[in-house]
Amino acid sequence: MTTASKITLLRVAMIPVYMVLMYLSGGQSGMWMWVGLAVFIIASATDFVDGYIARHYNQVSDFGKFLDPLADKLLTIAAMTMFVEWGMMPAWALMIVLTREFAVTGLRLVAVGNGTVIAAGWSGKVKTASTMVGLCVMMAFPTVQMASTIVSAVIVVTTVYSGAEYFVKNWSALGLNRK
């Protein structure tokens, strides 16, 4: 197993730790929320570190290509689920995120079955980064409703845009034009 994949696994292992800290915080600003935020920031940073190591030290692997985006999704969805539970984010926003993730994953699976690999697009990377930063803002300012509203809007807009872009750019990969 490569160093990059080990770092990605570390991100996955940090998710339950993050969830426990968030539950202990009860959605209120305080020590547990701040520690949870620190864990989330460290976990988010591993996304950039593992990618850098994989590319620059020739450690790109099929396992890493599978696990890295899964770890991102698990981390961000864990945070959004907490915010939905606390009423800081609308459930429909989380549903849009989940729908996009399942749709893009399905698109990629069908494309692979048709012999096409769909690489991560720039808009998907912007979506992930803006989502992680936005969730950090929500943890830093849990009582500021305007922050939660703006972050939810940014997450929804970047999610819908990147999902639409994946389908527009890769529609032919679905093989619907074949007879």
Tab-separated table of N, CA and C in Angstrom:
chain	number	residue	atom	x	y	z
A	1	MET	N	0.855	-1.181	0.000
A	1	MET	CA	0.000	0.000	0.000
A	1	MET	C	0.898	1.240	0.000
A	2	THR	N	0.526	2.209	-0.824
A	2	THR	CA	1.340	3.411	-0.968
A	2	THR	C	1.153	4.354	0.222
A	3	THR	N	2.098	5.255	0.370
A	3	THR	CA	1.988	6.286	1.414
A	3	THR	C	0.742	7.135	1.195
A	4	ALA	N	0.471	7.479	-0.066
A	4	ALA	CA	-0.704	8.296	-0.375
A	4	ALA	C	-1.986	7.586	0.072
A	5	SER	N	-2.085	6.288	-0.175
A	5	SER	CA	-3.275	5.530	0.235
A	5	SER	C	-3.382	5.428	1.753
A	6	LYS	N	-2.252	5.324	2.427
A	6	LYS	CA	-2.273	5.292	3.898
A	6	LYS	C	-2.800	6.613	4.460
A	7	ILE	N	-2.422	7.707	3.832
A	7	ILE	CA	-2.915	9.017	4.277
A	7	ILE	C	-4.423	9.123	4.028
A	8	THR	N	-4.883	8.595	2.906
A	8	THR	CA	-6.320	8.596	2.623
A	8	THR	C	-7.058	7.755	3.658
A	9	LEU	N	-6.508	6.608	4.014
A	9	LEU	CA	-7.126	5.770	5.051
A	9	LEU	C	-7.156	6.489	6.394
A	10	LEU	N	-6.135	7.272	6.666
A	10	LEU	CA	-6.128	8.084	7.890
A	10	LEU	C	-7.320	9.038	7.888
A	11	ARG	N	-7.601	9.656	6.728
A	11	ARG	CA	-8.762	10.562	6.619
A	11	ARG	C	-10.048	9.817	6.947
A	12	VAL	N	-10.187	8.614	6.430
A	12	VAL	CA	-11.384	7.810	6.710
A	12	VAL	C	-11.468	7.492	8.204
A	13	ALA	N	-10.338	7.153	8.807
A	13	ALA	CA	-10.317	6.821	10.241
A	13	ALA	C	-10.648	8.037	11.111
A	14	MET	N	-10.390	9.225	10.610
A	14	MET	CA	-10.676	10.436	11.387
A	14	MET	C	-12.168	10.780	11.404
A	15	ILE	N	-12.932	10.230	10.496
A	15	ILE	CA	-14.358	10.574	10.408
A	15	ILE	C	-15.119	10.190	11.674
A	16	PRO	N	-14.993	8.958	12.203
A	16	PRO	CA	-15.715	8.656	13.449
A	16	PRO	C	-15.259	9.525	14.626
A	17	VAL	N	-13.974	9.863	14.669
A	17	VAL	CA	-13.468	10.742	15.724
A	17	VAL	C	-14.159	12.100	15.607
A	18	TYR	N	-14.208	12.610	14.392
A	18	TYR	CA	-14.878	13.887	14.134
A	18	TYR	C	-16.355	13.820	14.561
A	19	MET	N	-17.022	12.748	14.195
A	19	MET	CA	-18.457	12.611	14.518
A	19	MET	C	-18.687	12.604	16.034
A	20	VAL	N	-17.853	11.888	16.762
A	20	VAL	CA	-17.994	11.846	18.227
A	20	VAL	C	-17.809	13.247	18.808
A	21	LEU	N	-16.791	13.956	18.344
A	21	LEU	CA	-16.545	15.312	18.846
A	21	LEU	C	-17.722	16.235	18.540
A	22	MET	N	-18.282	16.090	17.350
A	22	MET	CA	-19.422	16.933	16.985
A	22	MET	C	-20.641	16.601	17.847
A	23	TYR	N	-20.871	15.321	18.087
A	23	TYR	CA	-21.985	14.945	18.971
A	23	TYR	C	-21.779	15.509	20.369
A	24	LEU	N	-20.543	15.444	20.857
A	24	LEU	CA	-20.259	15.996	22.186
A	24	LEU	C	-20.493	17.505	22.229
A	25	SER	N	-20.271	18.177	21.104
A	25	SER	CA	-20.472	19.635	21.068
A	25	SER	C	-21.949	20.001	21.111
A	26	GLY	N	-22.786	19.098	20.653
A	26	GLY	CA	-24.227	19.384	20.628
A	26	GLY	C	-24.589	20.531	19.698
A	27	GLY	N	-23.695	20.869	18.789
A	27	GLY	CA	-23.960	21.964	17.857
A	27	GLY	C	-23.710	23.337	18.441
A	28	GLN	N	-23.096	23.374	19.606
A	28	GLN	CA	-22.832	24.642	20.281
A	28	GLN	C	-21.342	24.972	20.225
A	29	SER	N	-21.058	26.247	20.119
A	29	SER	CA	-19.673	26.685	20.136
A	29	SER	C	-19.067	26.343	21.490
A	30	GLY	N	-17.879	25.822	21.467
A	30	GLY	CA	-17.207	25.435	22.705
A	30	GLY	C	-16.051	24.515	22.382
A	31	MET	N	-15.470	23.960	23.418
A	31	MET	CA	-14.275	23.149	23.260
A	31	MET	C	-14.471	21.998	22.265
A	32	TRP	N	-15.558	21.227	22.390
A	32	TRP	CA	-15.755	20.064	21.523
A	32	TRP	C	-15.920	20.472	20.062
A	33	MET	N	-16.614	21.582	19.821
A	33	MET	CA	-16.785	22.054	18.449
A	33	MET	C	-15.436	22.476	17.871
A	34	TRP	N	-14.623	23.166	18.678
A	34	TRP	CA	-13.322	23.612	18.201
A	34	TRP	C	-12.382	22.435	17.936
A	35	VAL	N	-12.417	21.446	18.799
A	35	VAL	CA	-11.593	20.252	18.570
A	35	VAL	C	-12.104	19.505	17.337
A	36	GLY	N	-13.436	19.428	17.196
A	36	GLY	CA	-14.020	18.810	16.003
A	36	GLY	C	-13.602	19.548	14.738
A	37	LEU	N	-13.613	20.870	14.807
A	37	LEU	CA	-13.166	21.679	13.670
A	37	LEU	C	-11.708	21.382	13.339
A	38	ALA	N	-10.872	21.271	14.354
A	38	ALA	CA	-9.451	20.968	14.123
A	38	ALA	C	-9.285	19.607	13.440
A	39	VAL	N	-10.027	18.622	13.908
A	39	VAL	CA	-9.963	17.290	13.285
A	39	VAL	C	-10.440	17.366	11.839
A	40	PHE	N	-11.519	18.112	11.600
A	40	PHE	CA	-12.047	18.264	10.236
A	40	PHE	C	-11.020	18.942	9.329
A	41	ILE	N	-10.366	19.975	9.831
A	41	ILE	CA	-9.349	20.683	9.035
A	41	ILE	C	-8.183	19.754	8.709
A	42	ILE	N	-7.733	19.006	9.697
A	42	ILE	CA	-6.630	18.069	9.458
A	42	ILE	C	-7.055	17.009	8.438
A	43	ALA	N	-8.257	16.465	8.619
A	43	ALA	CA	-8.750	15.456	7.678
A	43	ALA	C	-8.869	16.044	6.271
A	44	SER	N	-9.374	17.264	6.174
A	44	SER	CA	-9.504	17.919	4.867
A	44	SER	C	-8.134	18.152	4.235
A	45	ALA	N	-7.173	18.528	5.051
A	45	ALA	CA	-5.820	18.785	4.537
A	45	ALA	C	-5.187	17.511	3.979
A	46	THR	N	-5.537	16.362	4.544
A	46	THR	CA	-4.967	15.115	4.020
A	46	THR	C	-5.406	14.868	2.578
A	47	ASP	N	-6.536	15.463	2.171
A	47	ASP	CA	-6.982	15.322	0.783
A	47	ASP	C	-5.951	15.916	-0.172
A	48	PHE	N	-5.407	17.062	0.184
A	48	PHE	CA	-4.405	17.705	-0.657
A	48	PHE	C	-3.052	17.004	-0.539
A	49	VAL	N	-2.723	16.560	0.672
A	49	VAL	CA	-1.434	15.908	0.902
A	49	VAL	C	-1.358	14.575	0.150
A	50	ASP	N	-2.406	13.749	0.264
A	50	ASP	CA	-2.339	12.449	-0.414
A	50	ASP	C	-2.294	12.612	-1.930
A	51	GLY	N	-3.026	13.596	-2.456
A	51	GLY	CA	-2.987	13.859	-3.893
A	51	GLY	C	-1.618	14.307	-4.357
A	52	TYR	N	-1.008	15.188	-3.586
A	52	TYR	CA	0.332	15.676	-3.913
A	52	TYR	C	1.328	14.523	-3.923
A	53	ILE	N	1.293	13.722	-2.875
A	53	ILE	CA	2.228	12.597	-2.774
A	53	ILE	C	1.995	11.606	-3.914
A	54	ALA	N	0.737	11.304	-4.192
A	54	ALA	CA	0.441	10.342	-5.257
A	54	ALA	C	0.977	10.815	-6.610
A	55	ARG	N	0.769	12.094	-6.916
A	55	ARG	CA	1.213	12.622	-8.220
A	55	ARG	C	2.719	12.813	-8.295
A	56	HIS	N	3.299	13.371	-7.260
A	56	HIS	CA	4.714	13.724	-7.320
A	56	HIS	C	5.669	12.569	-7.030
A	57	TYR	N	5.175	11.515	-6.414
A	57	TYR	CA	6.034	10.367	-6.119
A	57	TYR	C	5.549	9.110	-6.834
A	58	ASN	N	4.777	9.325	-7.894
A	58	ASN	CA	4.308	8.238	-8.747
A	58	ASN	C	3.629	7.129	-7.933
A	59	GLN	N	2.708	7.533	-7.053
A	59	GLN	CA	1.992	6.574	-6.222
A	59	GLN	C	0.508	6.507	-6.583
A	60	VAL	N	0.167	6.951	-7.770
A	60	VAL	CA	-1.224	6.871	-8.208
A	60	VAL	C	-1.576	5.398	-8.376
A	61	SER	N	-2.668	4.977	-7.742
A	61	SER	CA	-3.081	3.573	-7.817
A	61	SER	C	-4.586	3.502	-8.017
A	62	ASP	N	-5.060	2.357	-8.482
A	62	ASP	CA	-6.500	2.169	-8.646
A	62	ASP	C	-7.201	2.257	-7.293
A	63	PHE	N	-6.565	1.704	-6.254
A	63	PHE	CA	-7.135	1.781	-4.909
A	63	PHE	C	-7.272	3.232	-4.460
A	64	GLY	N	-6.238	4.025	-4.711
A	64	GLY	CA	-6.266	5.445	-4.350
A	64	GLY	C	-7.314	6.212	-5.140
A	65	LYS	N	-7.448	5.897	-6.419
A	65	LYS	CA	-8.461	6.555	-7.255
A	65	LYS	C	-9.869	6.261	-6.757
A	66	PHE	N	-10.049	5.074	-6.173
A	66	PHE	CA	-11.343	4.702	-5.612
A	66	PHE	C	-11.542	5.326	-4.238
A	67	LEU	N	-10.539	5.194	-3.376
A	67	LEU	CA	-10.688	5.582	-1.974
A	67	LEU	C	-10.688	7.097	-1.747
A	68	ASP	N	-9.861	7.837	-2.480
A	68	ASP	CA	-9.747	9.275	-2.239
A	68	ASP	C	-11.082	10.009	-2.386
A	69	PRO	N	-11.791	9.870	-3.505
A	69	PRO	CA	-13.069	10.577	-3.597
A	69	PRO	C	-14.106	10.046	-2.610
A	70	LEU	N	-14.035	8.749	-2.293
A	70	LEU	CA	-14.955	8.188	-1.305
A	70	LEU	C	-14.708	8.816	0.061
A	71	ALA	N	-13.448	8.962	0.440
A	71	ALA	CA	-13.106	9.579	1.726
A	71	ALA	C	-13.604	11.021	1.786
A	72	ASP	N	-13.448	11.757	0.689
A	72	ASP	CA	-13.958	13.142	0.634
A	72	ASP	C	-15.457	13.176	0.865
A	73	LYS	N	-16.157	12.316	0.166
A	73	LYS	CA	-17.621	12.280	0.271
A	73	LYS	C	-18.058	11.916	1.693
A	74	LEU	N	-17.411	10.911	2.271
A	74	LEU	CA	-17.774	10.493	3.625
A	74	LEU	C	-17.539	11.611	4.639
A	75	LEU	N	-16.420	12.303	4.505
A	75	LEU	CA	-16.098	13.382	5.438
A	75	LEU	C	-17.101	14.531	5.323
A	76	THR	N	-17.343	14.986	4.113
A	76	THR	CA	-18.252	16.133	3.947
A	76	THR	C	-19.690	15.758	4.274
A	77	ILE	N	-20.114	14.570	3.907
A	77	ILE	CA	-21.494	14.159	4.207
A	77	ILE	C	-21.678	13.957	5.711
A	78	ALA	N	-20.632	13.492	6.403
A	78	ALA	CA	-20.718	13.364	7.862
A	78	ALA	C	-20.978	14.731	8.496
A	79	ALA	N	-20.237	15.740	8.044
A	79	ALA	CA	-20.430	17.087	8.590
A	79	ALA	C	-21.804	17.630	8.237
A	80	MET	N	-22.210	17.481	6.985
A	80	MET	CA	-23.516	18.015	6.578
A	80	MET	C	-24.651	17.327	7.322
A	81	THR	N	-24.506	16.031	7.580
A	81	THR	CA	-25.536	15.303	8.330
A	81	THR	C	-25.700	15.888	9.729
A	82	MET	N	-24.583	16.222	10.367
A	82	MET	CA	-24.647	16.840	11.696
A	82	MET	C	-25.382	18.176	11.619
A	83	PHE	N	-25.075	18.966	10.595
A	83	PHE	CA	-25.703	20.279	10.474
A	83	PHE	C	-27.192	20.168	10.169
A	84	VAL	N	-27.575	19.160	9.416
A	84	VAL	CA	-29.007	18.933	9.165
A	84	VAL	C	-29.693	18.565	10.478
A	85	GLU	N	-29.061	17.689	11.232
A	85	GLU	CA	-29.635	17.265	12.517
A	85	GLU	C	-29.849	18.452	13.458
A	86	TRP	N	-28.936	19.403	13.418
A	86	TRP	CA	-29.029	20.568	14.298
A	86	TRP	C	-29.852	21.706	13.705
A	87	GLY	N	-30.392	21.532	12.509
A	87	GLY	CA	-31.194	22.571	11.883
A	87	GLY	C	-30.384	23.707	11.280
A	88	MET	N	-29.084	23.468	11.072
A	88	MET	CA	-28.219	24.505	10.506
A	88	MET	C	-28.139	24.428	8.986
A	89	MET	N	-28.610	23.331	8.426
A	89	MET	CA	-28.599	23.135	6.980
A	89	MET	C	-29.892	22.413	6.621
A	90	PRO	N	-30.534	22.833	5.534
A	90	PRO	CA	-31.777	22.144	5.160
A	90	PRO	C	-31.487	20.746	4.612
A	91	ALA	N	-32.372	19.812	4.920
A	91	ALA	CA	-32.200	18.429	4.466
A	91	ALA	C	-32.191	18.344	2.944
A	92	TRP	N	-32.949	19.214	2.273
A	92	TRP	CA	-32.980	19.164	0.804
A	92	TRP	C	-31.605	19.487	0.217
A	93	ALA	N	-30.827	20.323	0.901
A	93	ALA	CA	-29.480	20.640	0.411
A	93	ALA	C	-28.601	19.394	0.474
A	94	LEU	N	-28.690	18.667	1.575
A	94	LEU	CA	-27.936	17.419	1.695
A	94	LEU	C	-28.403	16.424	0.643
A	95	MET	N	-29.703	16.378	0.380
A	95	MET	CA	-30.232	15.453	-0.630
A	95	MET	C	-29.698	15.793	-2.018
A	96	ILE	N	-29.554	17.067	-2.334
A	96	ILE	CA	-28.968	17.463	-3.623
A	96	ILE	C	-27.530	16.970	-3.716
A	97	VAL	N	-26.774	17.125	-2.637
A	97	VAL	CA	-25.388	16.663	-2.618
A	97	VAL	C	-25.333	15.146	-2.816
A	98	LEU	N	-26.152	14.410	-2.078
A	98	LEU	CA	-26.166	12.950	-2.207
A	98	LEU	C	-26.575	12.513	-3.608
A	99	THR	N	-27.580	13.179	-4.170
A	99	THR	CA	-28.036	12.836	-5.525
A	99	THR	C	-26.922	13.049	-6.534
A	100	ARG	N	-26.235	14.168	-6.432
A	100	ARG	CA	-25.119	14.452	-7.349
A	100	ARG	C	-24.039	13.399	-7.227
A	101	GLU	N	-23.693	13.038	-5.987
A	101	GLU	CA	-22.628	12.063	-5.776
A	101	GLU	C	-22.995	10.706	-6.361
A	102	PHE	N	-24.223	10.256	-6.124
A	102	PHE	CA	-24.653	8.970	-6.692
A	102	PHE	C	-24.712	9.036	-8.216
A	103	ALA	N	-25.205	10.141	-8.761
A	103	ALA	CA	-25.321	10.280	-10.214
A	103	ALA	C	-23.953	10.280	-10.886
A	104	VAL	N	-23.012	11.049	-10.343
A	104	VAL	CA	-21.676	11.108	-10.942
A	104	VAL	C	-20.972	9.752	-10.797
A	105	THR	N	-21.137	9.102	-9.664
A	105	THR	CA	-20.551	7.769	-9.481
A	105	THR	C	-21.153	6.793	-10.489
A	106	GLY	N	-22.458	6.862	-10.675
A	106	GLY	CA	-23.116	6.006	-11.669
A	106	GLY	C	-22.606	6.284	-13.070
A	107	LEU	N	-22.451	7.556	-13.407
A	107	LEU	CA	-21.916	7.939	-14.710
A	107	LEU	C	-20.527	7.339	-14.906
A	108	ARG	N	-19.714	7.440	-13.894
A	108	ARG	CA	-18.352	6.899	-13.991
A	108	ARG	C	-18.360	5.379	-14.155
A	109	LEU	N	-19.249	4.706	-13.437
A	109	LEU	CA	-19.332	3.248	-13.547
A	109	LEU	C	-19.770	2.816	-14.937
A	110	VAL	N	-20.785	3.483	-15.476
A	110	VAL	CA	-21.253	3.163	-16.823
A	110	VAL	C	-20.161	3.460	-17.838
A	111	ALA	N	-19.478	4.585	-17.670
A	111	ALA	CA	-18.409	4.956	-18.596
A	111	ALA	C	-17.291	3.918	-18.589
A	112	VAL	N	-16.901	3.466	-17.406
A	112	VAL	CA	-15.852	2.441	-17.308
A	112	VAL	C	-16.310	1.165	-18.013
A	113	GLY	N	-17.573	0.802	-17.833
A	113	GLY	CA	-18.116	-0.369	-18.517
A	113	GLY	C	-18.081	-0.222	-20.029
A	114	ASN	N	-18.137	1.019	-20.514
A	114	ASN	CA	-18.061	1.301	-21.948
A	114	ASN	C	-16.638	1.616	-22.399
A	115	GLY	N	-15.651	1.418	-21.504
A	115	GLY	CA	-14.257	1.603	-21.870
A	115	GLY	C	-13.728	3.020	-21.747
A	116	THR	N	-14.427	3.883	-21.008
A	116	THR	CA	-14.004	5.268	-20.847
A	116	THR	C	-13.774	5.561	-19.369
A	117	VAL	N	-12.663	6.204	-19.079
A	117	VAL	CA	-12.395	6.640	-17.710
A	117	VAL	C	-12.646	8.137	-17.642
A	118	ILE	N	-13.458	8.552	-16.689
A	118	ILE	CA	-13.767	9.974	-16.518
A	118	ILE	C	-12.909	10.512	-15.383
A	119	ALA	N	-12.023	11.417	-15.732
A	119	ALA	CA	-11.157	12.023	-14.728
A	119	ALA	C	-11.932	13.071	-13.939
A	120	ALA	N	-11.446	13.374	-12.760
A	120	ALA	CA	-12.062	14.417	-11.947
A	120	ALA	C	-11.940	15.748	-12.687
A	121	GLY	N	-13.030	16.488	-12.723
A	121	GLY	CA	-13.032	17.782	-13.390
A	121	GLY	C	-12.670	18.906	-12.425
A	122	TRP	N	-12.295	20.025	-12.987
A	122	TRP	CA	-11.928	21.185	-12.183
A	122	TRP	C	-13.095	21.621	-11.306
A	123	SER	N	-14.309	21.614	-11.850
A	123	SER	CA	-15.467	22.070	-11.067
A	123	SER	C	-15.727	21.146	-9.876
A	124	GLY	N	-15.428	19.863	-10.026
A	124	GLY	CA	-15.585	18.940	-8.902
A	124	GLY	C	-14.589	19.234	-7.795
A	125	LYS	N	-13.388	19.633	-8.185
A	125	LYS	CA	-12.380	19.999	-7.190
A	125	LYS	C	-12.757	21.296	-6.482
A	126	VAL	N	-13.302	22.244	-7.246
A	126	VAL	CA	-13.779	23.501	-6.648
A	126	VAL	C	-14.929	23.205	-5.688
A	127	LYS	N	-15.821	22.308	-6.091
A	127	LYS	CA	-16.949	21.922	-5.228
A	127	LYS	C	-16.441	21.338	-3.919
A	128	THR	N	-15.491	20.418	-4.008
A	128	THR	CA	-14.967	19.783	-2.792
A	128	THR	C	-14.286	20.811	-1.890
A	129	ALA	N	-13.443	21.643	-2.469
A	129	ALA	CA	-12.724	22.641	-1.673
A	129	ALA	C	-13.682	23.649	-1.050
A	130	SER	N	-14.635	24.156	-1.831
A	130	SER	CA	-15.567	25.150	-1.281
A	130	SER	C	-16.467	24.525	-0.223
A	131	THR	N	-16.818	23.262	-0.411
A	131	THR	CA	-17.632	22.571	0.596
A	131	THR	C	-16.850	22.420	1.892
A	132	MET	N	-15.599	21.990	1.810
A	132	MET	CA	-14.795	21.805	3.021
A	132	MET	C	-14.567	23.133	3.748
A	133	VAL	N	-14.252	24.179	2.990
A	133	VAL	CA	-14.048	25.491	3.612
A	133	VAL	C	-15.360	25.990	4.224
A	134	GLY	N	-16.443	25.847	3.489
A	134	GLY	CA	-17.743	26.293	3.996
A	134	GLY	C	-18.156	25.570	5.269
A	135	LEU	N	-17.921	24.273	5.312
A	135	LEU	CA	-18.264	23.516	6.519
A	135	LEU	C	-17.410	23.968	7.701
A	136	CYS	N	-16.160	24.330	7.441
A	136	CYS	CA	-15.312	24.883	8.507
A	136	CYS	C	-15.899	26.189	9.036
A	137	VAL	N	-16.399	27.026	8.132
A	137	VAL	CA	-17.036	28.287	8.546
A	137	VAL	C	-18.243	27.992	9.435
A	138	MET	N	-19.038	26.995	9.043
A	138	MET	CA	-20.217	26.656	9.854
A	138	MET	C	-19.821	26.151	11.237
A	139	MET	N	-18.705	25.432	11.328
A	139	MET	CA	-18.246	24.956	12.637
A	139	MET	C	-17.672	26.096	13.470
A	140	ALA	N	-17.014	27.036	12.804
A	140	ALA	CA	-16.419	28.159	13.523
A	140	ALA	C	-17.477	29.135	14.036
A	141	PHE	N	-18.590	29.231	13.303
A	141	PHE	CA	-19.659	30.166	13.659
A	141	PHE	C	-21.006	29.452	13.690
A	142	PRO	N	-21.171	28.496	14.617
A	142	PRO	CA	-22.388	27.671	14.599
A	142	PRO	C	-23.671	28.429	14.928
A	143	THR	N	-23.561	29.580	15.536
A	143	THR	CA	-24.774	30.315	15.899
A	143	THR	C	-25.118	31.424	14.905
A	144	VAL	N	-24.333	31.572	13.856
A	144	VAL	CA	-24.571	32.626	12.870
A	144	VAL	C	-25.372	32.026	11.709
A	145	GLN	N	-26.683	32.252	11.747
A	145	GLN	CA	-27.573	31.675	10.743
A	145	GLN	C	-27.212	32.127	9.328
A	146	MET	N	-26.793	33.379	9.167
A	146	MET	CA	-26.445	33.888	7.844
A	146	MET	C	-25.279	33.096	7.254
A	147	ALA	N	-24.304	32.729	8.084
A	147	ALA	CA	-23.172	31.931	7.606
A	147	ALA	C	-23.657	30.573	7.108
A	148	SER	N	-24.544	29.949	7.873
A	148	SER	CA	-25.084	28.648	7.475
A	148	SER	C	-25.862	28.750	6.171
A	149	THR	N	-26.632	29.809	6.017
A	149	THR	CA	-27.431	30.000	4.802
A	149	THR	C	-26.529	30.200	3.589
A	150	ILE	N	-25.525	31.045	3.741
A	150	ILE	CA	-24.605	31.314	2.621
A	150	ILE	C	-23.822	30.048	2.267
A	151	VAL	N	-23.304	29.343	3.264
A	151	VAL	CA	-22.537	28.124	3.008
A	151	VAL	C	-23.422	27.084	2.328
A	152	SER	N	-24.638	26.912	2.801
A	152	SER	CA	-25.556	25.947	2.174
A	152	SER	C	-25.789	26.305	0.715
A	153	ALA	N	-25.974	27.599	0.431
A	153	ALA	CA	-26.192	28.043	-0.953
A	153	ALA	C	-24.969	27.767	-1.822
A	154	VAL	N	-23.785	28.061	-1.304
A	154	VAL	CA	-22.554	27.811	-2.068
A	154	VAL	C	-22.403	26.313	-2.345
A	155	ILE	N	-22.661	25.493	-1.348
A	155	ILE	CA	-22.548	24.044	-1.524
A	155	ILE	C	-23.520	23.565	-2.601
A	156	VAL	N	-24.767	24.021	-2.536
A	156	VAL	CA	-25.765	23.592	-3.522
A	156	VAL	C	-25.388	24.056	-4.926
A	157	VAL	N	-24.994	25.310	-5.067
A	157	VAL	CA	-24.657	25.840	-6.399
A	157	VAL	C	-23.452	25.112	-6.996
A	158	THR	N	-22.381	24.934	-6.218
A	158	THR	CA	-21.197	24.263	-6.764
A	158	THR	C	-21.477	22.783	-7.034
A	159	THR	N	-22.327	22.183	-6.227
A	159	THR	CA	-22.694	20.777	-6.418
A	159	THR	C	-23.488	20.595	-7.711
A	160	VAL	N	-24.498	21.430	-7.905
A	160	VAL	CA	-25.327	21.324	-9.110
A	160	VAL	C	-24.493	21.636	-10.352
A	161	TYR	N	-23.681	22.690	-10.291
A	161	TYR	CA	-22.866	23.062	-11.444
A	161	TYR	C	-21.909	21.937	-11.822
A	162	SER	N	-21.175	21.412	-10.835
A	162	SER	CA	-20.184	20.382	-11.157
A	162	SER	C	-20.860	19.105	-11.638
A	163	GLY	N	-21.994	18.768	-11.058
A	163	GLY	CA	-22.723	17.583	-11.515
A	163	GLY	C	-23.197	17.742	-12.946
A	164	ALA	N	-23.752	18.908	-13.267
A	164	ALA	CA	-24.203	19.173	-14.636
A	164	ALA	C	-23.027	19.133	-15.599
A	165	GLU	N	-21.905	19.717	-15.193
A	165	GLU	CA	-20.729	19.727	-16.057
A	165	GLU	C	-20.243	18.310	-16.361
A	166	TYR	N	-20.219	17.444	-15.346
A	166	TYR	CA	-19.798	16.060	-15.576
A	166	TYR	C	-20.680	15.405	-16.642
A	167	PHE	N	-21.986	15.607	-16.535
A	167	PHE	CA	-22.887	14.963	-17.487
A	167	PHE	C	-22.799	15.588	-18.875
A	168	VAL	N	-22.690	16.900	-18.957
A	168	VAL	CA	-22.588	17.558	-20.265
A	168	VAL	C	-21.309	17.122	-20.982
A	169	LYS	N	-20.197	17.147	-20.269
A	169	LYS	CA	-18.914	16.806	-20.885
A	169	LYS	C	-18.765	15.317	-21.192
A	170	ASN	N	-19.485	14.487	-20.476
A	170	ASN	CA	-19.273	13.040	-20.600
A	170	ASN	C	-20.513	12.277	-21.040
A	171	TRP	N	-21.469	12.951	-21.617
A	171	TRP	CA	-22.728	12.324	-22.022
A	171	TRP	C	-22.470	11.140	-22.957
A	172	SER	N	-21.526	11.303	-23.874
A	172	SER	CA	-21.246	10.238	-24.839
A	172	SER	C	-20.716	8.975	-24.158
A	173	ALA	N	-20.136	9.118	-22.977
A	173	ALA	CA	-19.594	7.967	-22.253
A	173	ALA	C	-20.691	7.024	-21.785
A	174	LEU	N	-21.924	7.510	-21.771
A	174	LEU	CA	-23.045	6.655	-21.366
A	174	LEU	C	-23.392	5.638	-22.457
A	175	GLY	N	-22.921	5.888	-23.674
A	175	GLY	CA	-23.174	4.960	-24.769
A	175	GLY	C	-24.608	4.936	-25.241
A	176	LEU	N	-25.327	6.030	-25.071
A	176	LEU	CA	-26.738	6.074	-25.453
A	176	LEU	C	-26.937	6.244	-26.953
A	177	ASN	N	-25.881	6.654	-27.662
A	177	ASN	CA	-26.006	6.882	-29.099
A	177	ASN	C	-25.682	5.638	-29.918
A	178	ARG	N	-25.340	4.570	-29.246
A	178	ARG	CA	-24.995	3.325	-29.956
A	178	ARG	C	-26.255	2.589	-30.350
A	179	LYS	N	-26.154	1.862	-31.453
A	179	LYS	CA	-27.310	1.072	-31.920
A	179	LYS	C	-27.063	-0.381	-31.704
